[in-house]
Short mmCIF file of the C-alpha atoms (twelve columns), coordinates in Angstrom:
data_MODEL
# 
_entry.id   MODEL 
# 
loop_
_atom_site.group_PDB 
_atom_site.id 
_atom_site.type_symbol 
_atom_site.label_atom_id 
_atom_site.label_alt_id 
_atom_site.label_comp_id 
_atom_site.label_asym_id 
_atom_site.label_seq_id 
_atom_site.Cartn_x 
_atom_site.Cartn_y 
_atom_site.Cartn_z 
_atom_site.pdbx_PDB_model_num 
ATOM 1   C CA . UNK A 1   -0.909  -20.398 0.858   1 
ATOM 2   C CA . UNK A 2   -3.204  -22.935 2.095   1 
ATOM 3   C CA . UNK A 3   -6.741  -21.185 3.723   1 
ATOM 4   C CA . UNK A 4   -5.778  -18.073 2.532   1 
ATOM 5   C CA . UNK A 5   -9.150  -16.312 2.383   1 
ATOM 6   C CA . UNK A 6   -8.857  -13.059 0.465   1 
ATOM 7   C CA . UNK A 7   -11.712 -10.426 1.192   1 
ATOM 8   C CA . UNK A 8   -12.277 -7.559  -1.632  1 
ATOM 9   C CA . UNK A 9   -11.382 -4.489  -0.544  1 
ATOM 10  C CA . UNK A 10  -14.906 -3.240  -1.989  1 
ATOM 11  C CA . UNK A 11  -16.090 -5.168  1.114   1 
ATOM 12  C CA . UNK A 12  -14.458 -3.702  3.726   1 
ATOM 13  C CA . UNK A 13  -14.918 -0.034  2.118   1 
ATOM 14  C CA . UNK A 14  -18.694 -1.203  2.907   1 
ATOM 15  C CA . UNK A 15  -18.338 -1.813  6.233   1 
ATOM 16  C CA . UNK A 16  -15.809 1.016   6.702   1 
ATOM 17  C CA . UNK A 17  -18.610 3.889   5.052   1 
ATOM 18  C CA . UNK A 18  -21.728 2.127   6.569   1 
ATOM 19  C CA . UNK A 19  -19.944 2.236   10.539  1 
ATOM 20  C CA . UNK A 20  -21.360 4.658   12.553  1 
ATOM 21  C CA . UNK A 21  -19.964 3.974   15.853  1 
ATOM 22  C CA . UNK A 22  -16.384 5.037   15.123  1 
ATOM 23  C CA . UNK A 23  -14.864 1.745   16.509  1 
ATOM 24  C CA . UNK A 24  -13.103 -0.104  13.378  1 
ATOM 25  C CA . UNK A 25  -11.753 -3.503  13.113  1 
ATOM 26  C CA . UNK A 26  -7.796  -3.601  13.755  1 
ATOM 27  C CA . UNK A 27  -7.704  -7.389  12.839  1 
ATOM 28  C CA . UNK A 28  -6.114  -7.281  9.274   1 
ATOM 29  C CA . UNK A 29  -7.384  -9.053  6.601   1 
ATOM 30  C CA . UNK A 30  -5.974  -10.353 3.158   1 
ATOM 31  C CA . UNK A 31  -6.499  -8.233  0.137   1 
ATOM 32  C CA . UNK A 32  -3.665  -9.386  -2.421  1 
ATOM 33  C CA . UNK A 33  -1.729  -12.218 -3.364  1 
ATOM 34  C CA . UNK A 34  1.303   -11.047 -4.996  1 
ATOM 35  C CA . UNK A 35  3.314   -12.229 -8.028  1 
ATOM 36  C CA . UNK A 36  6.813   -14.403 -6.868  1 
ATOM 37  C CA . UNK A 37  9.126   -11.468 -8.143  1 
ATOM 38  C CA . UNK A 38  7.091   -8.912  -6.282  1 
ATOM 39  C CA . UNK A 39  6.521   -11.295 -3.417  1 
ATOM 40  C CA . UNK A 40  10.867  -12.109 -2.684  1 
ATOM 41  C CA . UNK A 41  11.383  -8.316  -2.744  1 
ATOM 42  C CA . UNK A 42  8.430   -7.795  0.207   1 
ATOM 43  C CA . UNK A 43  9.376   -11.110 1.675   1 
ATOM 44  C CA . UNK A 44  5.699   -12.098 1.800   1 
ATOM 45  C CA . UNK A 45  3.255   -13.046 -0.866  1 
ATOM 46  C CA . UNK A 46  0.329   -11.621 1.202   1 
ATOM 47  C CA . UNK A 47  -0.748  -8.018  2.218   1 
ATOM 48  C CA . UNK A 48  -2.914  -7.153  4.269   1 
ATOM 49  C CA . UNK A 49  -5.367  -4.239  5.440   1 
ATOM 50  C CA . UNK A 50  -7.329  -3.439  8.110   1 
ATOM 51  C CA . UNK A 51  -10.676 -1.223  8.524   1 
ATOM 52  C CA . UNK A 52  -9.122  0.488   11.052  1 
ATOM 53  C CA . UNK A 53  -6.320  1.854   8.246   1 
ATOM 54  C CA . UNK A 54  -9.140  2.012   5.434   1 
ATOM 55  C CA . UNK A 55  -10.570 4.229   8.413   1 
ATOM 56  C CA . UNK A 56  -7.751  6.402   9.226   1 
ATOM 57  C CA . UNK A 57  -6.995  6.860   5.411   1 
ATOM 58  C CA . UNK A 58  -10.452 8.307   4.762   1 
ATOM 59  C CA . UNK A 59  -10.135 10.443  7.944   1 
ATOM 60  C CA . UNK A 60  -12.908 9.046   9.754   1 
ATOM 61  C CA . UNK A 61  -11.108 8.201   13.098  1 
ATOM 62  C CA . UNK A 62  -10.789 11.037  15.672  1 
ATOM 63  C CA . UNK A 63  -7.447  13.520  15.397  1 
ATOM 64  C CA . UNK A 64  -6.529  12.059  11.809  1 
ATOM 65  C CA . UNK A 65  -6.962  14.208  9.093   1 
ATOM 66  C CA . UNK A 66  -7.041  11.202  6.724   1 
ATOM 67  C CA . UNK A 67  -5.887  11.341  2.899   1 
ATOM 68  C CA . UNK A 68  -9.285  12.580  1.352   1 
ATOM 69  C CA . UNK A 69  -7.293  12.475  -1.999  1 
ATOM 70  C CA . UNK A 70  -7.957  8.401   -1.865  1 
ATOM 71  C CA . UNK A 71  -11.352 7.877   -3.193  1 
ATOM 72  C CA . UNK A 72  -13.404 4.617   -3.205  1 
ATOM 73  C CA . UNK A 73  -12.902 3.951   -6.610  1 
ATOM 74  C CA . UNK A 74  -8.986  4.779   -5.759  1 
ATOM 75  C CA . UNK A 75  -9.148  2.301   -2.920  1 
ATOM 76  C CA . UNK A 76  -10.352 -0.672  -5.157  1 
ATOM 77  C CA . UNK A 77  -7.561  -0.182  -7.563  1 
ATOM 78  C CA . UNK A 78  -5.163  -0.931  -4.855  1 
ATOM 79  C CA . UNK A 79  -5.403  -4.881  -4.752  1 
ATOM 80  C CA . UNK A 80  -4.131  -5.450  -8.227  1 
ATOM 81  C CA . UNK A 81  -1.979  -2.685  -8.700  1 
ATOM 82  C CA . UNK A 82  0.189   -3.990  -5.877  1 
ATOM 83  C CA . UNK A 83  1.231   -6.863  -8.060  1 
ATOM 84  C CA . UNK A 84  2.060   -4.337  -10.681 1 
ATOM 85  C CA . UNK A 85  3.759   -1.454  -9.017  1 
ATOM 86  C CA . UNK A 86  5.882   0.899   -10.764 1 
ATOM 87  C CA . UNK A 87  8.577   1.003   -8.177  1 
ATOM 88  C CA . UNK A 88  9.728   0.018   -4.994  1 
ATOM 89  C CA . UNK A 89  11.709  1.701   -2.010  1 
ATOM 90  C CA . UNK A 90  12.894  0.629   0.903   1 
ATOM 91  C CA . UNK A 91  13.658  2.135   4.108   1 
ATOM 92  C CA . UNK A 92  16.850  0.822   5.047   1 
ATOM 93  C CA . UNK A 93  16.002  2.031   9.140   1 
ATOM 94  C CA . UNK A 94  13.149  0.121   9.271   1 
ATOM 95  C CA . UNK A 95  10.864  -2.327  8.184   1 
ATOM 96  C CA . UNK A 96  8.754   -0.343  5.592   1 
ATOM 97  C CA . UNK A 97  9.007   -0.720  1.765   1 
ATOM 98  C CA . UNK A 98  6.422   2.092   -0.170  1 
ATOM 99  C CA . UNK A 99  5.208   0.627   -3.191  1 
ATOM 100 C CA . UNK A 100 4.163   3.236   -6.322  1 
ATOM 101 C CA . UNK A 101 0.960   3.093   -8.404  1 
ATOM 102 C CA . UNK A 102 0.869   5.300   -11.376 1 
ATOM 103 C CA . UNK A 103 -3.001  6.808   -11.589 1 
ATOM 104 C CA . UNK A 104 -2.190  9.589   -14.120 1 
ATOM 105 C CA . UNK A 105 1.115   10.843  -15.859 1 
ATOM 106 C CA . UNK A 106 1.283   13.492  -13.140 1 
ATOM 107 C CA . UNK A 107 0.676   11.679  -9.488  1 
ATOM 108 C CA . UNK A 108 1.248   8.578   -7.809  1 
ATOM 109 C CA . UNK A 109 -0.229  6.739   -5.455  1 
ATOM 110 C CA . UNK A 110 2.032   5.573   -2.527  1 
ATOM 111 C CA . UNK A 111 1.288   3.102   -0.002  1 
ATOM 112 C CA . UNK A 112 3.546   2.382   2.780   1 
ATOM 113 C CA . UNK A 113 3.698   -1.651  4.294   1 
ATOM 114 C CA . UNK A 114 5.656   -2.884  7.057   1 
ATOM 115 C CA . UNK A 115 5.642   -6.152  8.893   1 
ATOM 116 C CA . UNK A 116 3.497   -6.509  12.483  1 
ATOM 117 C CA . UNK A 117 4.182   -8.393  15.524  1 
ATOM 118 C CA . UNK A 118 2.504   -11.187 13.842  1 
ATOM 119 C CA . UNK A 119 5.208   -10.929 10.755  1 
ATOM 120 C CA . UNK A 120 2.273   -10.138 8.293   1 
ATOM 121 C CA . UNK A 121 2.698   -7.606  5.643   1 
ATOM 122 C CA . UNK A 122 0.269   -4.674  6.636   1 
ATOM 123 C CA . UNK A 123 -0.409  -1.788  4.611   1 
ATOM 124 C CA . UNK A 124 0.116   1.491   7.273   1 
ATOM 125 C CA . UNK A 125 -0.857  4.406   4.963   1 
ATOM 126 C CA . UNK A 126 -1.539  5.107   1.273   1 
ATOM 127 C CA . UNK A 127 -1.102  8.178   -0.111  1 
ATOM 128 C CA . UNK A 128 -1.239  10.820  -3.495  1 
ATOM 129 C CA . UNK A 129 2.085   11.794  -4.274  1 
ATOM 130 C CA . UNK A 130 3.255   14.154  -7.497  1 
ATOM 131 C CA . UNK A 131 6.659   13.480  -9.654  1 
ATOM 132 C CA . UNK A 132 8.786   16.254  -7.137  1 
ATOM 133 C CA . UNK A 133 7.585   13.830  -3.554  1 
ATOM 134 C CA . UNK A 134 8.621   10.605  -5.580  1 
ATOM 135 C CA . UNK A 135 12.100  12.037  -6.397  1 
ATOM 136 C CA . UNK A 136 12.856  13.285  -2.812  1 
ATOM 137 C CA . UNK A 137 12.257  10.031  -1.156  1 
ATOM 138 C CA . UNK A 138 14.233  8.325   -3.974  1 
ATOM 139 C CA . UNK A 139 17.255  10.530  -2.545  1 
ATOM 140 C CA . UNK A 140 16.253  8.839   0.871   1 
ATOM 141 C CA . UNK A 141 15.354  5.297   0.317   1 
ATOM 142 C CA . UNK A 142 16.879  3.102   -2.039  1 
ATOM 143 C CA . UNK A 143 14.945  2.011   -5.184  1 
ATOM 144 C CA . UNK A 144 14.625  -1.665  -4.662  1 
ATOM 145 C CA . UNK A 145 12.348  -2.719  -7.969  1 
ATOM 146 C CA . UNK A 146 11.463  -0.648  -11.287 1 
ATOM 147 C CA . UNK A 147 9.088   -1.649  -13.449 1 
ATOM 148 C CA . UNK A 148 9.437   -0.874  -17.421 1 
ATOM 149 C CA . UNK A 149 13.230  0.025   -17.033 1 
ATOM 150 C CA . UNK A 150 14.116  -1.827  -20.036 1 
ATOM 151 C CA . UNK A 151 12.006  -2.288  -23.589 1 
ATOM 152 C CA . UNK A 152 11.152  -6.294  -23.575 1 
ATOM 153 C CA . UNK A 153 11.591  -6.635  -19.716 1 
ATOM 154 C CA . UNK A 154 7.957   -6.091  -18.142 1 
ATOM 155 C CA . UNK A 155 10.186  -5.509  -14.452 1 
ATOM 156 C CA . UNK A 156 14.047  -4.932  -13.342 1 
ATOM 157 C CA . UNK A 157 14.952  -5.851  -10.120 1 
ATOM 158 C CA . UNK A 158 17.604  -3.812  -8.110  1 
ATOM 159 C CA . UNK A 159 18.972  -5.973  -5.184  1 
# 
């Protein structure tokens, strides 16, 4: 992990809200360094984000409706709840794993990451999802990590 520069996320919000010419960056930058257990189930220790998906998220690029549901203060609880995620699927057709964030008993935040041309770990969407959404893609995608399975055990993996 040598010259790994991480940028906050509060940063590129900045730049994202204070952009008025409706061109974003799509040059992805570091926002988390996750934890070795997390990191062998993603298959990368870094993920990444650009302003152009901080962008589309908050609905600010032509013909995207955007998630308005994913507030700033939302946004900046990303970083660090990625090393702590409540579960893990994976889409067994593609690349993508969607990683779970609990931000009240009733929703969930999911945010989708695949892997680019450039084999980084880039997040493509995030998401407010309720307790029905979570168990319909469980039918779908496998559950490949769960957090708090077991009293004692802070994570179980499922590989």
């Amino acid at each position: 992990m040598k010259n790994t520069k991480i940028i906050g996320i509060s940063v590129l919000l900045e730049r994202v809200n204070k952009n008025r010419s409706g061109i974003f960056n799509k040059e992805s930058e570091v926002i988390a360094i996750l934890p070795e257990e997390i990191a062998l189930i993603m298959g990368d220790t870094k993920i990444n984000i650009s302003e152009f998906i901080i962008a589309k998220i908050k609905g600010f690029i032509k013909k995207n409706i955007g998630h308005n549901e994913i507030t700033d203060s939302l946004f900046c609880m990303i970083p660090n709840n990625l090393c702590n995620p409540k579960k893990i699927l994976q889409d067994t057709r593609s690349n993508k794993k969607y990683l779970f964030i609990s931000v009240n008993p009733l929703h969930e935040i999911v945010v989708e990451i695949s892997r680019n041309n450039l084999d980084k770990s880039e997040i493509n969407t995030i998401h407010l999802i309720n307790y029905n959404e979570l168990r319909r893609l469980e039918i779908y995608f496998p559950v490949v990590f769960s957090s708090g399975g077991t009293p004692g055990f802070p994570h179980t993996c499922i590989l």
